[in-house]
Amino acid sequence: MEDDWDSAEWEQGGSKKSHRRANREAENAYENGVESDDDFSDPEGFVDDVTDEELLGDLLRQKPKETDGIDAVIVVDNVPKVGQERVDKLRNVIRKIFSKFGKIVTEYFPEEDKQTKGYIFLEYSSPANAQEAVKMTDGYKLDKQHTFSVNLFSDFDKYANVPDEWEPPTAQPFKDHGNLKSWLLNEDCQDQYSVIYDGGERTSIYYNSSNEPIPVEERARWTETYVKWSPQGNYLATFHSKGIALWGGDKFKQIMRFSHNGVQLIDFSPCERYLVTFSPLPDNREDPQAIIIWDIRTGQKKRGFHCENASVWPIFKWSPDGCYFARTGEDCISIYETPSFGMLDKRSLKVQGIKDFTWSPSDNMIAHYVPEDNNVPARVTLLEIPSRRELCVKNLFNVADCKMHWQKNGDYLCVKVDRYSKMKKEKDNVKYSGMYHNFELFRIREKQIPVDKVETKDPVIAFAWEPVGSRFAFIHGESTRISVSFYNIKPAPAGKVELIKTLEKRQANHLFWSPTGQFVVVAGLRSMSGVLEFIDANDCTVMNQTEHFMATDVEWDPTGRYVATAVSWWGHKVDNAYWMWTFQGRILQKKPIERFCQLLWRPRPPTLLTNEMIKDIKRNMKKYAAKFELKDRMFQSKASKEIVEKRQALVEEFRAYKEGALEDYYNEKDIRLEMRDGIDTDELESHVENFEEETIEFLVKVEETVLE
């Protein structure tokens, strides 16, 4: 009924607008001398209740406000005091700095005794431009003696009218969202994972178990596209046409909503304090809406940005502690700091020709790459933030491209370099006859950051660091002779990079290290039909070679004990399922699901154990192992006991049915004799005496254990 009322009101308004339009046409016709037979006069008692906002909403929104002129004016203090002969030069400098934030309508340089007073007034075409100028230039260092102090002109009245008596703010009621880390209190230390299936219509959360997954939550149309866990697992983000919703706690209640129409991509800060959302819808030049950074706890919009290039996500890259975020610009890196969300030191980091950069996963350190330019070699530079001090610079020659890979602990940085080989100069042209590849390995923790090199002539298909160690592996070679090589970086003073082993003639295009190291899954996904190898990197032993046909994804759980392989409906329309394996490659579960789309493990926050505590646990592993093996046996026996009890119940049910059937058989003997003219053809006694018991055996399960 509400929709009908709205439509009726809309039609009524439309008729009134048509009535007004008809009146205007009649007036025009009258002025032009055209006669009309229609009577466009208002009926008696007609009341025109159509507002100007309905008729002229677009124009009224552009109507100038009384405060626009004041709000668009800024005051810049600590400007150099110069004489008449240098005023024009000062004007040009000021325009160059402040015209970046919008069109300057008027500018006023007060003078006294033919010398500027040291402060100026600038008026922008829009108050939004003025606010951006204040945010970006307040504290701007012009030279050693002059640092700008920039304020809105309207702020003077605001601060002048501050009341003498302070009134405390109104206390807001506390909203308890429950324990956001409740899943970590699971008695059996089971991890959670999310599953999207039915073509994206349904989403479920499960606890992982070696037998059957344990349902936690299941909802229809929970998300419109996909879901994403926050880095520490406290929040589950779901996507909707109007924005993003965050869920958490025991029952996955809604924690916060962020309104951003058409949002398609998101990114969390590592500290889970901020959320970045991206929408490709047309942007507002005055109020940037393409990229928005939100405060997760309060739901407030902290800052918006325009998006010139959305080909790579995330556009903003975060420092490991969440104190800084940065993106590349034209010949610069723009670094912003939190919680002010202003540019660090009020200026961008100038890097001529920058191609890419990345943050260290453990330190406030940036590594950036600049390609070759004429006779200037390519280079990779390590910078300390916020001091911007150069820690290391590596020049590279004959470079086609570079890719940077950080080890998870930030101990090492690998720069994969694609180089040209065998240069031949012909007049002014340079020709290259081939390419080769090498890895530049930076030892971040050692003095002066030494760099090692590993070369290969084969094309490199994939590269991955061991998350907690000094080993790395890469897949290389052509399609007919693909190999997987494992290397180890020895610490100082030896400082050598040694080859552990090369596994030849493999079908592989992806590497997946266990989060705890040592074990790795080498997979041939999609076009390679889902070939899987489970490898122990300590001695490069292949623990199992198997296959999940047409697998599209491989996901390790946070503990490194289990790994899931999946055939996603988004990548392959048949055989959609996920399989659960142990880290040794033993299959535990096969879960075919109609139109299965996505499986994501819920991340765990960093451990509270110190390195000494972890070493102590490893030393006493046998003691803990016995305890856990006993618990596993009890769990298995519990499962076996449930199966036995279920079978016994079925047997008892059958026996009760059999006894009831025999009783009915005896009671109906007189009826049978009457129907058969008194002839007893049953020979019941002989039949009963000759009853034979028959035992039927059937296969329940086959288990195979491979002894290495």
XYZ file of C-alpha atoms in Angstrom:
708
model
C 0.000 0.000 0.000
C 2.883 2.342 0.710
C 4.228 1.937 -2.827
C 0.760 2.641 -4.258
C 0.542 5.782 -2.158
C 3.934 6.937 -3.372
C 3.006 6.341 -7.007
C -0.305 8.154 -6.569
C 1.462 11.106 -5.025
C 3.966 11.076 -7.901
C 1.120 11.081 -10.466
C -0.621 13.892 -8.605
C 2.566 15.943 -8.603
C 3.040 15.157 -12.271
C -0.446 16.352 -13.092
C 0.206 19.584 -11.219
C 3.449 20.089 -13.115
C 1.594 19.456 -16.401
C -1.021 21.983 -15.314
C 1.671 24.606 -14.721
C 3.293 23.829 -18.059
C -0.066 24.196 -19.806
C -0.569 27.588 -18.152
C 2.835 28.738 -19.383
C 2.047 27.554 -22.923
C -1.253 29.415 -22.837
C 0.482 32.588 -21.700
C 3.033 32.280 -24.507
C 0.274 31.709 -27.025
C -1.577 34.764 -25.743
C 1.560 36.911 -25.958
C 2.185 35.720 -29.516
C -1.377 36.424 -30.556
C -2.378 32.806 -30.967
C -5.896 32.036 -29.935
C -6.706 28.895 -28.018
C -9.994 27.209 -27.311
C -8.730 25.555 -24.148
C -9.377 27.169 -20.797
C -6.177 26.954 -18.750
C -7.452 28.951 -15.810
C -7.026 27.439 -12.361
C -10.229 25.897 -11.035
C -11.969 27.596 -8.139
C -10.314 26.759 -4.847
C -7.123 25.388 -6.510
C -4.142 25.413 -4.154
C -0.652 25.174 -5.709
C 1.359 23.053 -3.253
C 4.174 21.959 -5.584
C 7.424 23.255 -4.117
C 10.203 24.910 -6.045
C 12.519 22.111 -4.873
C 10.450 19.591 -6.843
C 10.429 21.690 -9.995
C 13.875 23.282 -9.922
C 15.901 21.008 -7.647
C 19.013 20.911 -9.874
C 19.149 24.692 -10.215
C 18.447 25.379 -6.558
C 21.309 23.137 -5.486
C 23.613 25.463 -7.430
C 22.159 28.560 -5.783
C 24.943 30.561 -4.100
C 24.923 30.581 -0.312
C 25.654 33.600 1.823
C 28.574 31.820 3.470
C 30.171 30.519 0.246
C 32.359 33.555 -0.181
C 33.660 33.448 3.392
C 34.137 29.668 3.531
C 36.132 29.728 0.279
C 38.710 32.215 1.680
C 41.907 31.069 3.368
C 44.499 33.041 5.318
C 48.165 32.144 4.804
C 50.504 33.373 7.538
C 54.334 33.381 7.760
C 54.675 34.507 4.135
C 57.972 36.300 3.336
C 57.870 40.082 3.719
C 59.125 41.590 0.456
C 59.308 44.985 -1.188
C 57.536 46.225 -4.314
C 60.238 44.899 -6.629
C 59.755 41.286 -5.448
C 55.968 41.142 -5.039
C 55.386 39.698 -8.528
C 57.872 36.894 -7.876
C 56.178 36.112 -4.551
C 52.773 36.032 -6.275
C 54.039 33.493 -8.824
C 55.424 31.240 -6.063
C 52.159 31.418 -4.095
C 50.074 30.665 -7.197
C 52.246 27.674 -8.083
C 51.762 26.184 -4.603
C 48.064 26.924 -4.030
C 46.598 26.617 -7.530
C 46.998 22.815 -7.270
C 43.879 22.654 -5.094
C 41.480 24.616 -7.295
C 40.857 27.848 -9.163
C 41.937 30.952 -7.245
C 39.347 33.683 -7.829
C 41.001 36.564 -5.954
C 44.208 37.081 -4.030
C 45.117 39.915 -1.654
C 48.598 40.770 -0.369
C 48.278 43.407 2.397
C 51.083 45.998 2.366
C 52.499 48.508 4.822
C 55.228 51.042 4.043
C 55.578 49.519 0.542
C 56.269 46.074 1.967
C 54.038 43.027 2.354
C 52.834 42.304 5.890
C 53.694 38.592 5.961
C 50.191 37.200 5.496
C 47.845 36.939 2.496
C 44.212 36.136 1.623
C 43.240 33.706 -1.152
C 39.695 33.049 -2.364
C 38.880 29.796 -4.185
C 35.921 29.093 -6.446
C 34.641 26.445 -4.022
C 34.745 25.955 -0.216
C 35.846 22.340 -0.828
C 38.972 23.615 -2.601
C 39.726 25.906 0.317
C 39.411 23.053 2.832
C 41.724 20.869 0.754
C 44.282 23.689 0.542
C 44.233 24.144 4.344
C 44.634 20.418 4.919
C 47.551 20.039 2.507
C 49.528 23.269 3.016
C 49.267 23.996 6.719
C 52.829 23.523 7.939
C 54.285 23.710 4.399
C 57.951 24.647 4.594
C 58.731 27.285 1.960
C 62.345 27.776 3.079
C 64.403 27.646 6.264
C 62.836 30.799 7.699
C 59.227 30.482 6.494
C 56.749 27.701 7.309
C 53.143 28.433 6.298
C 50.333 28.531 8.832
C 47.087 28.174 6.848
C 43.523 28.538 8.154
C 40.033 29.124 6.819
C 38.897 32.729 7.166
C 35.695 31.503 8.845
C 37.742 29.802 11.584
C 38.617 33.173 13.114
C 34.991 33.771 14.114
C 34.615 30.197 15.315
C 37.613 30.371 17.623
C 36.801 33.890 18.774
C 33.347 32.764 19.927
C 34.485 29.804 21.989
C 32.547 29.907 25.307
C 34.516 30.503 28.476
C 32.859 27.612 30.285
C 33.545 24.128 28.998
C 30.613 21.748 28.618
C 31.429 18.051 28.604
C 30.153 16.141 25.538
C 27.091 13.953 25.885
C 28.047 10.376 26.681
C 26.987 7.937 23.978
C 25.514 4.577 25.034
C 27.931 1.676 24.732
C 26.943 -0.997 22.233
C 28.343 -4.397 23.068
C 29.155 -6.398 19.927
C 30.207 -9.459 21.892
C 33.596 -11.122 21.909
C 35.045 -10.573 18.443
C 37.671 -13.260 19.124
C 35.256 -15.898 20.394
C 36.222 -18.436 17.715
C 39.718 -18.631 19.258
C 38.191 -20.119 22.445
C 37.214 -23.350 20.686
C 38.183 -26.257 22.969
C 39.608 -28.328 20.118
C 41.431 -25.334 18.563
C 39.460 -25.759 15.352
C 39.637 -23.046 12.721
C 36.715 -21.497 10.902
C 36.226 -21.027 7.188
C 33.537 -19.434 5.006
C 31.912 -21.115 2.004
C 29.870 -19.398 -0.715
C 27.762 -21.703 -2.859
C 24.554 -21.938 -4.901
C 26.040 -19.428 -7.315
C 26.545 -16.866 -4.537
C 23.021 -17.165 -3.085
C 24.085 -18.839 0.171
C 26.990 -18.323 2.579
C 27.983 -20.648 5.433
C 30.578 -20.582 8.209
C 32.048 -23.878 9.463
C 34.440 -25.158 12.089
C 37.006 -27.443 10.481
C 37.037 -31.051 11.689
C 38.917 -34.128 10.482
C 35.595 -35.978 9.968
C 32.786 -33.594 9.080
C 32.697 -29.772 9.148
C 30.691 -28.328 12.033
C 28.131 -25.674 10.952
C 28.361 -22.326 12.755
C 26.158 -19.996 10.695
C 24.290 -20.188 7.397
C 22.376 -17.396 5.641
C 20.757 -16.799 2.290
C 21.775 -13.733 0.257
C 24.241 -12.691 2.934
C 26.353 -11.003 0.261
C 25.739 -9.936 -3.329
C 29.180 -10.821 -4.695
C 31.766 -12.314 -2.329
C 33.022 -12.037 1.262
C 36.356 -11.067 2.788
C 37.860 -11.621 6.246
C 39.796 -8.852 7.964
C 43.574 -9.470 8.403
C 43.241 -10.600 12.034
C 39.911 -12.361 11.575
C 37.761 -10.075 13.750
C 35.376 -9.030 10.952
C 33.632 -10.600 7.985
C 32.903 -8.097 5.199
C 29.930 -8.607 2.877
C 29.279 -6.659 -0.340
C 26.033 -4.903 -1.253
C 25.015 -2.432 -3.957
C 24.722 0.357 -1.376
C 27.925 -0.384 0.552
C 29.799 -2.724 2.877
C 28.610 -4.451 6.058
C 30.911 -5.876 8.759
C 29.867 -8.843 10.917
C 31.422 -10.464 13.977
C 30.953 -11.956 17.426
C 29.438 -15.286 18.451
C 26.386 -15.058 16.192
C 27.881 -12.864 13.461
C 25.833 -9.793 14.303
C 26.225 -6.663 12.202
C 28.978 -4.458 13.622
C 29.020 -1.533 11.193
C 27.750 -0.377 7.791
C 29.584 1.833 5.302
C 27.498 3.521 2.615
C 29.316 3.594 -0.740
C 27.166 3.050 -3.833
C 28.505 0.558 -6.365
C 31.377 -0.598 -4.157
C 33.362 -3.422 -5.764
C 36.693 -3.668 -3.934
C 37.824 -3.230 -0.333
C 41.033 -3.388 1.658
C 41.721 -3.394 5.408
C 44.605 -1.717 7.167
C 46.812 -4.351 8.897
C 45.766 -2.989 12.315
C 42.060 -3.380 11.379
C 41.447 0.256 12.310
C 40.581 1.474 8.801
C 38.684 0.197 5.755
C 39.305 1.313 2.164
C 36.440 1.014 -0.349
C 36.437 1.564 -4.116
C 33.531 2.280 -6.469
C 33.863 2.761 -10.254
C 30.785 5.018 -10.449
C 31.299 8.578 -11.795
C 33.136 10.708 -9.251
C 32.357 14.163 -7.866
C 35.212 16.532 -8.586
C 34.486 18.706 -5.571
C 33.865 15.810 -3.158
C 36.004 12.716 -4.065
C 33.997 9.503 -3.759
C 35.873 6.921 -5.866
C 38.074 5.784 -2.961
C 36.959 6.308 0.630
C 38.847 5.505 3.827
C 36.631 4.767 6.842
C 37.219 4.451 10.559
C 35.928 0.956 11.380
C 35.147 1.679 15.044
C 33.117 4.848 14.501
C 31.944 4.355 10.910
C 33.108 7.871 9.990
C 34.496 8.783 6.600
C 38.077 9.910 7.181
C 38.951 10.999 3.652
C 37.985 10.539 0.006
C 40.249 10.330 -3.044
C 39.886 10.456 -6.787
C 40.960 7.412 -8.789
C 42.885 8.046 -11.983
C 43.910 4.410 -12.510
C 42.055 1.429 -11.036
C 43.916 -1.292 -12.955
C 45.840 -2.433 -9.852
C 44.296 -3.084 -6.445
C 44.984 -2.110 -3.745
C 45.724 1.410 -4.951
C 46.770 2.433 -1.445
C 49.356 0.237 0.265
C 49.572 0.207 4.080
C 52.566 0.152 6.371
C 52.617 -2.918 8.688
C 51.508 -0.910 11.750
C 48.762 0.999 9.901
C 50.348 4.398 10.670
C 51.026 5.213 6.991
C 49.491 4.474 3.599
C 50.812 5.435 0.188
C 50.202 5.319 -3.549
C 52.176 6.189 -6.659
C 51.611 9.389 -8.607
C 53.320 11.035 -11.534
C 57.041 10.795 -10.640
C 56.248 10.584 -6.939
C 55.002 8.493 -4.025
C 52.258 10.156 -1.998
C 52.602 9.034 1.632
C 49.824 9.850 4.100
C 49.798 9.446 7.861
C 47.073 8.488 10.293
C 45.017 9.620 12.101
C 45.310 13.058 10.436
C 45.124 11.575 6.897
C 47.263 14.415 5.649
C 50.323 14.008 3.492
C 53.497 13.164 5.396
C 55.581 16.346 5.853
C 53.043 18.125 3.605
C 54.868 16.966 0.480
C 55.097 13.913 -1.707
C 58.233 11.834 -2.149
C 59.747 12.774 -5.525
C 60.937 9.700 -7.477
C 61.495 10.398 -11.163
C 59.987 7.658 -13.359
C 58.801 5.398 -10.497
C 57.150 2.173 -11.685
C 56.201 0.349 -8.470
C 56.756 0.242 -4.707
C 55.954 -2.014 -1.754
C 56.071 -1.843 2.048
C 58.085 -4.160 4.246
C 55.654 -6.513 6.076
C 57.387 -5.869 9.435
C 59.056 -2.411 9.348
C 58.147 1.084 8.172
C 60.321 0.709 5.108
C 59.530 1.179 1.411
C 61.204 -0.538 -1.540
C 60.608 1.151 -4.907
C 61.673 0.379 -8.460
C 62.592 2.846 -11.228
C 63.107 1.458 -14.782
C 65.969 2.351 -17.106
C 65.915 5.703 -18.871
C 68.362 6.189 -21.756
C 71.823 5.794 -20.180
C 70.560 5.831 -16.577
C 70.338 2.273 -15.139
C 67.280 0.886 -13.411
C 67.464 0.908 -9.637
C 65.797 -0.508 -6.548
C 65.907 1.717 -3.451
C 65.084 0.988 0.180
C 63.785 3.984 2.160
C 63.120 4.397 5.863
C 59.805 6.072 6.744
C 59.132 8.720 8.023
C 62.742 9.977 7.847
C 62.965 9.168 4.069
C 66.563 8.079 4.628
C 68.028 5.850 1.912
C 69.094 2.507 3.378
C 70.239 0.794 0.195
C 70.368 1.471 -3.551
C 70.940 -1.249 -6.155
C 71.592 -0.317 -9.798
C 70.432 -2.809 -12.462
C 71.381 -2.925 -16.154
C 69.623 -4.255 -19.276
C 66.360 -4.566 -17.334
C 63.048 -5.414 -18.988
C 60.968 -5.646 -15.803
C 61.181 -6.124 -12.022
C 58.906 -7.735 -9.437
C 59.458 -7.359 -5.678
C 58.702 -10.126 -3.152
C 59.055 -9.644 0.623
C 59.546 -12.532 3.012
C 56.700 -12.515 5.568
C 58.952 -11.587 8.534
C 60.620 -8.800 6.532
C 64.062 -10.441 6.846
C 64.616 -10.677 3.091
C 63.546 -8.944 -0.090
C 63.727 -10.652 -3.470
C 63.705 -8.569 -6.648
C 62.988 -10.782 -9.656
C 64.710 -9.134 -12.616
C 63.989 -9.913 -16.259
C 67.094 -8.907 -18.244
C 67.993 -8.555 -21.893
C 71.019 -10.514 -23.090
C 73.526 -10.211 -25.954
C 73.108 -6.595 -26.961
C 74.069 -5.694 -30.527
C 74.444 -2.063 -31.485
C 73.674 -1.009 -35.035
C 74.168 2.718 -35.462
C 71.731 4.306 -33.012
C 69.627 1.192 -32.468
C 70.164 -1.498 -29.824
C 68.937 -5.020 -30.518
C 68.488 -7.817 -27.991
C 68.745 -11.460 -28.981
C 67.275 -13.017 -25.850
C 66.401 -12.754 -22.165
C 67.529 -14.259 -18.901
C 66.348 -13.899 -15.321
C 67.929 -13.432 -11.931
C 66.934 -12.849 -8.317
C 68.500 -9.996 -6.348
C 68.291 -11.057 -2.683
C 68.526 -8.281 -0.054
C 69.517 -9.336 3.492
C 67.572 -6.685 5.392
C 68.789 -7.554 8.920
C 72.496 -7.603 8.126
C 74.850 -4.627 8.225
C 74.692 -2.372 5.125
C 72.090 -4.748 3.594
C 74.251 -6.991 1.361
C 72.727 -8.295 -1.889
C 73.117 -11.821 -3.312
C 72.286 -12.982 -6.808
C 70.799 -16.189 -8.254
C 70.542 -16.541 -12.047
C 68.475 -18.769 -14.320
C 68.100 -18.839 -18.084
C 64.630 -20.400 -17.908
C 61.430 -18.345 -17.803
C 60.226 -18.003 -14.207
C 56.601 -19.059 -13.745
C 56.163 -18.538 -9.981
C 58.201 -17.484 -6.936
C 57.453 -17.777 -3.199
C 59.309 -17.273 0.100
C 59.013 -19.652 3.011
C 56.990 -17.482 5.456
C 59.136 -18.177 8.521
C 62.594 -19.079 7.299
C 65.363 -18.318 4.860
C 64.292 -20.652 2.048
C 62.557 -19.839 -1.200
C 61.354 -21.785 -4.217
C 60.499 -20.955 -7.802
C 59.002 -22.735 -10.803
C 60.901 -22.317 -14.051
C 61.191 -23.768 -17.548
C 59.084 -24.332 -20.645
C 55.811 -26.248 -20.749
C 57.517 -29.537 -21.661
C 60.312 -29.319 -19.067
C 59.084 -27.463 -16.005
C 61.221 -27.693 -12.853
C 60.908 -26.566 -9.235
C 64.070 -25.372 -7.460
C 64.549 -24.871 -3.709
C 67.236 -22.532 -2.296
C 68.410 -21.559 1.168
C 70.140 -18.347 2.289
C 72.816 -19.106 4.864
C 73.351 -16.451 7.538
C 76.565 -14.481 8.004
C 79.497 -15.007 8.096
C 79.109 -17.717 5.400
C 76.493 -15.658 3.619
C 75.998 -17.981 0.680
C 72.867 -18.866 -1.246
C 72.871 -22.602 -1.847
C 70.710 -24.799 -4.046
C 68.930 -27.462 -1.979
C 67.386 -29.470 -4.802
C 65.710 -29.181 -8.198
C 62.666 -31.320 -8.965
C 62.499 -31.813 -12.734
C 59.729 -32.647 -15.191
C 56.839 -31.307 -13.142
C 53.340 -30.088 -14.027
C 53.117 -26.938 -11.942
C 52.297 -23.254 -12.190
C 51.719 -22.272 -8.513
C 53.564 -22.528 -5.167
C 51.798 -22.514 -1.806
C 53.946 -22.547 1.358
C 52.457 -23.589 4.675
C 52.011 -20.542 6.986
C 54.354 -22.247 9.477
C 56.972 -23.126 6.854
C 58.683 -26.430 5.965
C 55.822 -27.830 3.845
C 54.795 -26.636 0.400
C 52.136 -27.567 -2.141
C 53.266 -27.411 -5.773
C 50.149 -27.237 -7.928
C 49.229 -27.232 -11.582
C 45.923 -25.356 -11.460
C 43.293 -24.771 -14.118
C 44.949 -25.578 -17.471
C 47.175 -28.210 -15.817
C 44.151 -30.176 -14.549
C 44.775 -29.802 -10.819
C 47.966 -31.822 -10.317
C 49.149 -31.599 -6.673
C 52.460 -32.409 -4.962
C 52.933 -32.217 -1.195
C 56.618 -31.597 -0.439
C 58.707 -31.469 2.739
C 61.235 -28.698 2.050
C 63.700 -29.941 4.694
C 64.973 -32.621 2.313
C 62.676 -31.937 -0.675
C 60.864 -35.244 -0.141
C 57.648 -35.665 -2.115
C 55.162 -36.891 0.498
C 52.321 -37.423 -1.977
C 51.506 -36.916 -5.642
C 47.802 -36.677 -6.397
C 45.196 -34.719 -8.324
C 42.061 -32.660 -7.816
C 40.777 -32.475 -11.379
C 40.363 -28.905 -12.685
C 41.176 -27.370 -9.289
C 41.139 -23.553 -9.348
C 42.221 -22.677 -5.778
C 44.503 -23.894 -2.977
C 44.091 -22.480 0.549
C 46.197 -23.310 3.646
C 44.576 -23.002 7.060
C 46.280 -20.555 9.514
C 47.944 -23.359 11.490
C 49.512 -25.130 8.505
C 47.877 -28.443 9.470
C 45.251 -28.558 6.743
C 44.984 -27.414 3.152
C 41.863 -27.066 1.008
C 41.674 -27.427 -2.774
C 38.611 -26.236 -4.666
C 36.921 -26.149 -8.064
C 35.069 -22.837 -8.083
C 31.910 -22.247 -10.106
C 33.369 -18.834 -10.933
C 36.200 -20.557 -12.815
C 34.733 -23.894 -13.894
C 31.037 -24.706 -14.281
C 31.128 -28.448 -13.471
C 32.549 -30.685 -10.718
C 32.254 -27.835 -8.197
C 33.545 -28.987 -4.795
C 36.173 -28.490 -2.151
C 38.457 -31.188 -0.762
C 40.221 -31.097 2.584
C 43.739 -32.560 2.985
C 46.318 -32.945 5.717
C 49.648 -31.162 5.256
C 51.076 -34.561 4.186
C 48.603 -34.879 1.315
C 46.166 -37.385 2.872
C 42.581 -36.726 1.815
C 40.134 -36.142 4.691
C 36.930 -34.897 3.091
C 35.398 -34.498 -0.340
C 32.566 -31.998 -0.373
C 30.771 -31.686 -3.727
C 28.462 -28.635 -3.526
C 26.117 -27.348 -6.188
C 27.627 -24.195 -7.763
C 30.292 -23.862 -5.088
C 32.080 -20.500 -5.452
C 34.589 -19.653 -2.715
C 36.310 -21.017 0.407
C 38.243 -18.675 2.705
C 39.932 -19.570 5.997
C 39.396 -17.170 8.877
C 42.790 -15.577 9.719
C 44.248 -15.724 13.215
C 45.788 -12.729 15.006
C 49.534 -12.830 15.745
C 50.467 -15.301 18.481
C 51.026 -14.031 22.017
C 53.837 -16.535 22.542
C 57.403 -15.230 22.604
C 60.181 -16.820 20.564
C 61.571 -18.418 23.728
C 58.202 -19.977 24.514
C 57.902 -21.353 20.983
C 61.404 -22.865 21.181
C 60.524 -24.459 24.525
C 57.407 -26.022 22.998
C 59.439 -27.461 20.133
C 61.965 -28.942 22.552
C 59.174 -30.664 24.503
C 57.115 -31.635 21.484
C 57.123 -35.348 22.363
C 55.424 -34.619 25.667
C 52.705 -32.561 23.992
C 52.390 -34.996 21.072
C 51.441 -37.887 23.394
C 48.714 -35.751 24.932
C 47.254 -34.757 21.579
C 47.456 -38.294 20.175
C 45.410 -39.527 23.140
C 42.850 -36.798 22.504
C 42.695 -37.726 18.796
C 42.122 -41.399 19.663
C 39.356 -40.452 22.074
C 37.780 -38.315 19.354
C 38.001 -41.184 16.852
C 36.615 -43.675 19.394
C 33.805 -41.243 20.146
C 32.987 -41.106 16.455
C 33.210 -44.941 16.221
C 30.988 -45.280 19.287
C 28.361 -43.105 17.635
C 28.429 -45.295 14.517
C 28.116 -48.513 16.583
C 25.216 -47.102 18.603
C 23.469 -46.043 15.418
C 23.840 -49.548 13.950
C 22.615 -51.194 17.155
C 19.523 -48.988 17.121
C 18.799 -50.096 13.550
C 19.149 -53.778 14.533
C 16.792 -53.357 17.502
C 14.288 -51.591 15.282
C 14.404 -54.486 12.801
C 13.974 -57.104 15.531
C 10.929 -55.300 16.920
C 9.441 -55.138 13.428
C 10.144 -58.870 12.883
C 8.465 -59.900 16.142
C 5.419 -57.822 15.361
C 5.153 -59.333 11.884
C 5.360 -62.907 13.258
C 2.649 -62.147 15.843
C 0.351 -60.843 13.121
C 1.113 -63.946 11.071
C -0.011 -66.294 13.866
C -3.138 -64.268 14.653
C -4.307 -64.390 11.026
C -4.146 -68.240 10.680
C -7.931 -68.732 11.068
C -8.555 -66.227 8.315
C -6.160 -68.076 6.024
C -7.826 -71.470 6.748
C -11.240 -70.012 6.004
C -10.002 -68.543 2.731
C -8.396 -71.895 1.753
C -11.445 -74.132 2.580
C -9.877 -75.480 5.789
C -6.677 -76.654 4.107
C -3.581 -75.740 6.121
C -0.966 -75.014 3.473
C 1.258 -72.895 5.650
C 3.057 -75.782 7.369
C 4.037 -73.145 9.808
C 5.700 -75.453 12.313
C 7.985 -77.049 9.768
C 8.809 -73.678 8.364
C 9.554 -72.249 11.789
C 11.682 -75.230 12.750
C 13.643 -74.944 9.547
C 14.349 -71.211 9.907
C 17.994 -70.564 9.074
C 20.002 -67.589 10.201
C 21.879 -65.860 7.367
C 24.757 -63.417 7.948
C 25.403 -60.727 5.358
C 28.680 -58.777 5.343
C 29.224 -55.479 3.481
C 32.215 -53.196 3.018
C 32.046 -50.033 5.129
C 35.350 -48.254 4.475
C 38.834 -48.895 3.098
C 41.823 -47.111 4.612
C 45.304 -47.150 3.115
C 48.435 -46.057 4.936
C 51.553 -45.516 2.857
C 54.713 -46.266 4.787
C 57.677 -44.245 3.609
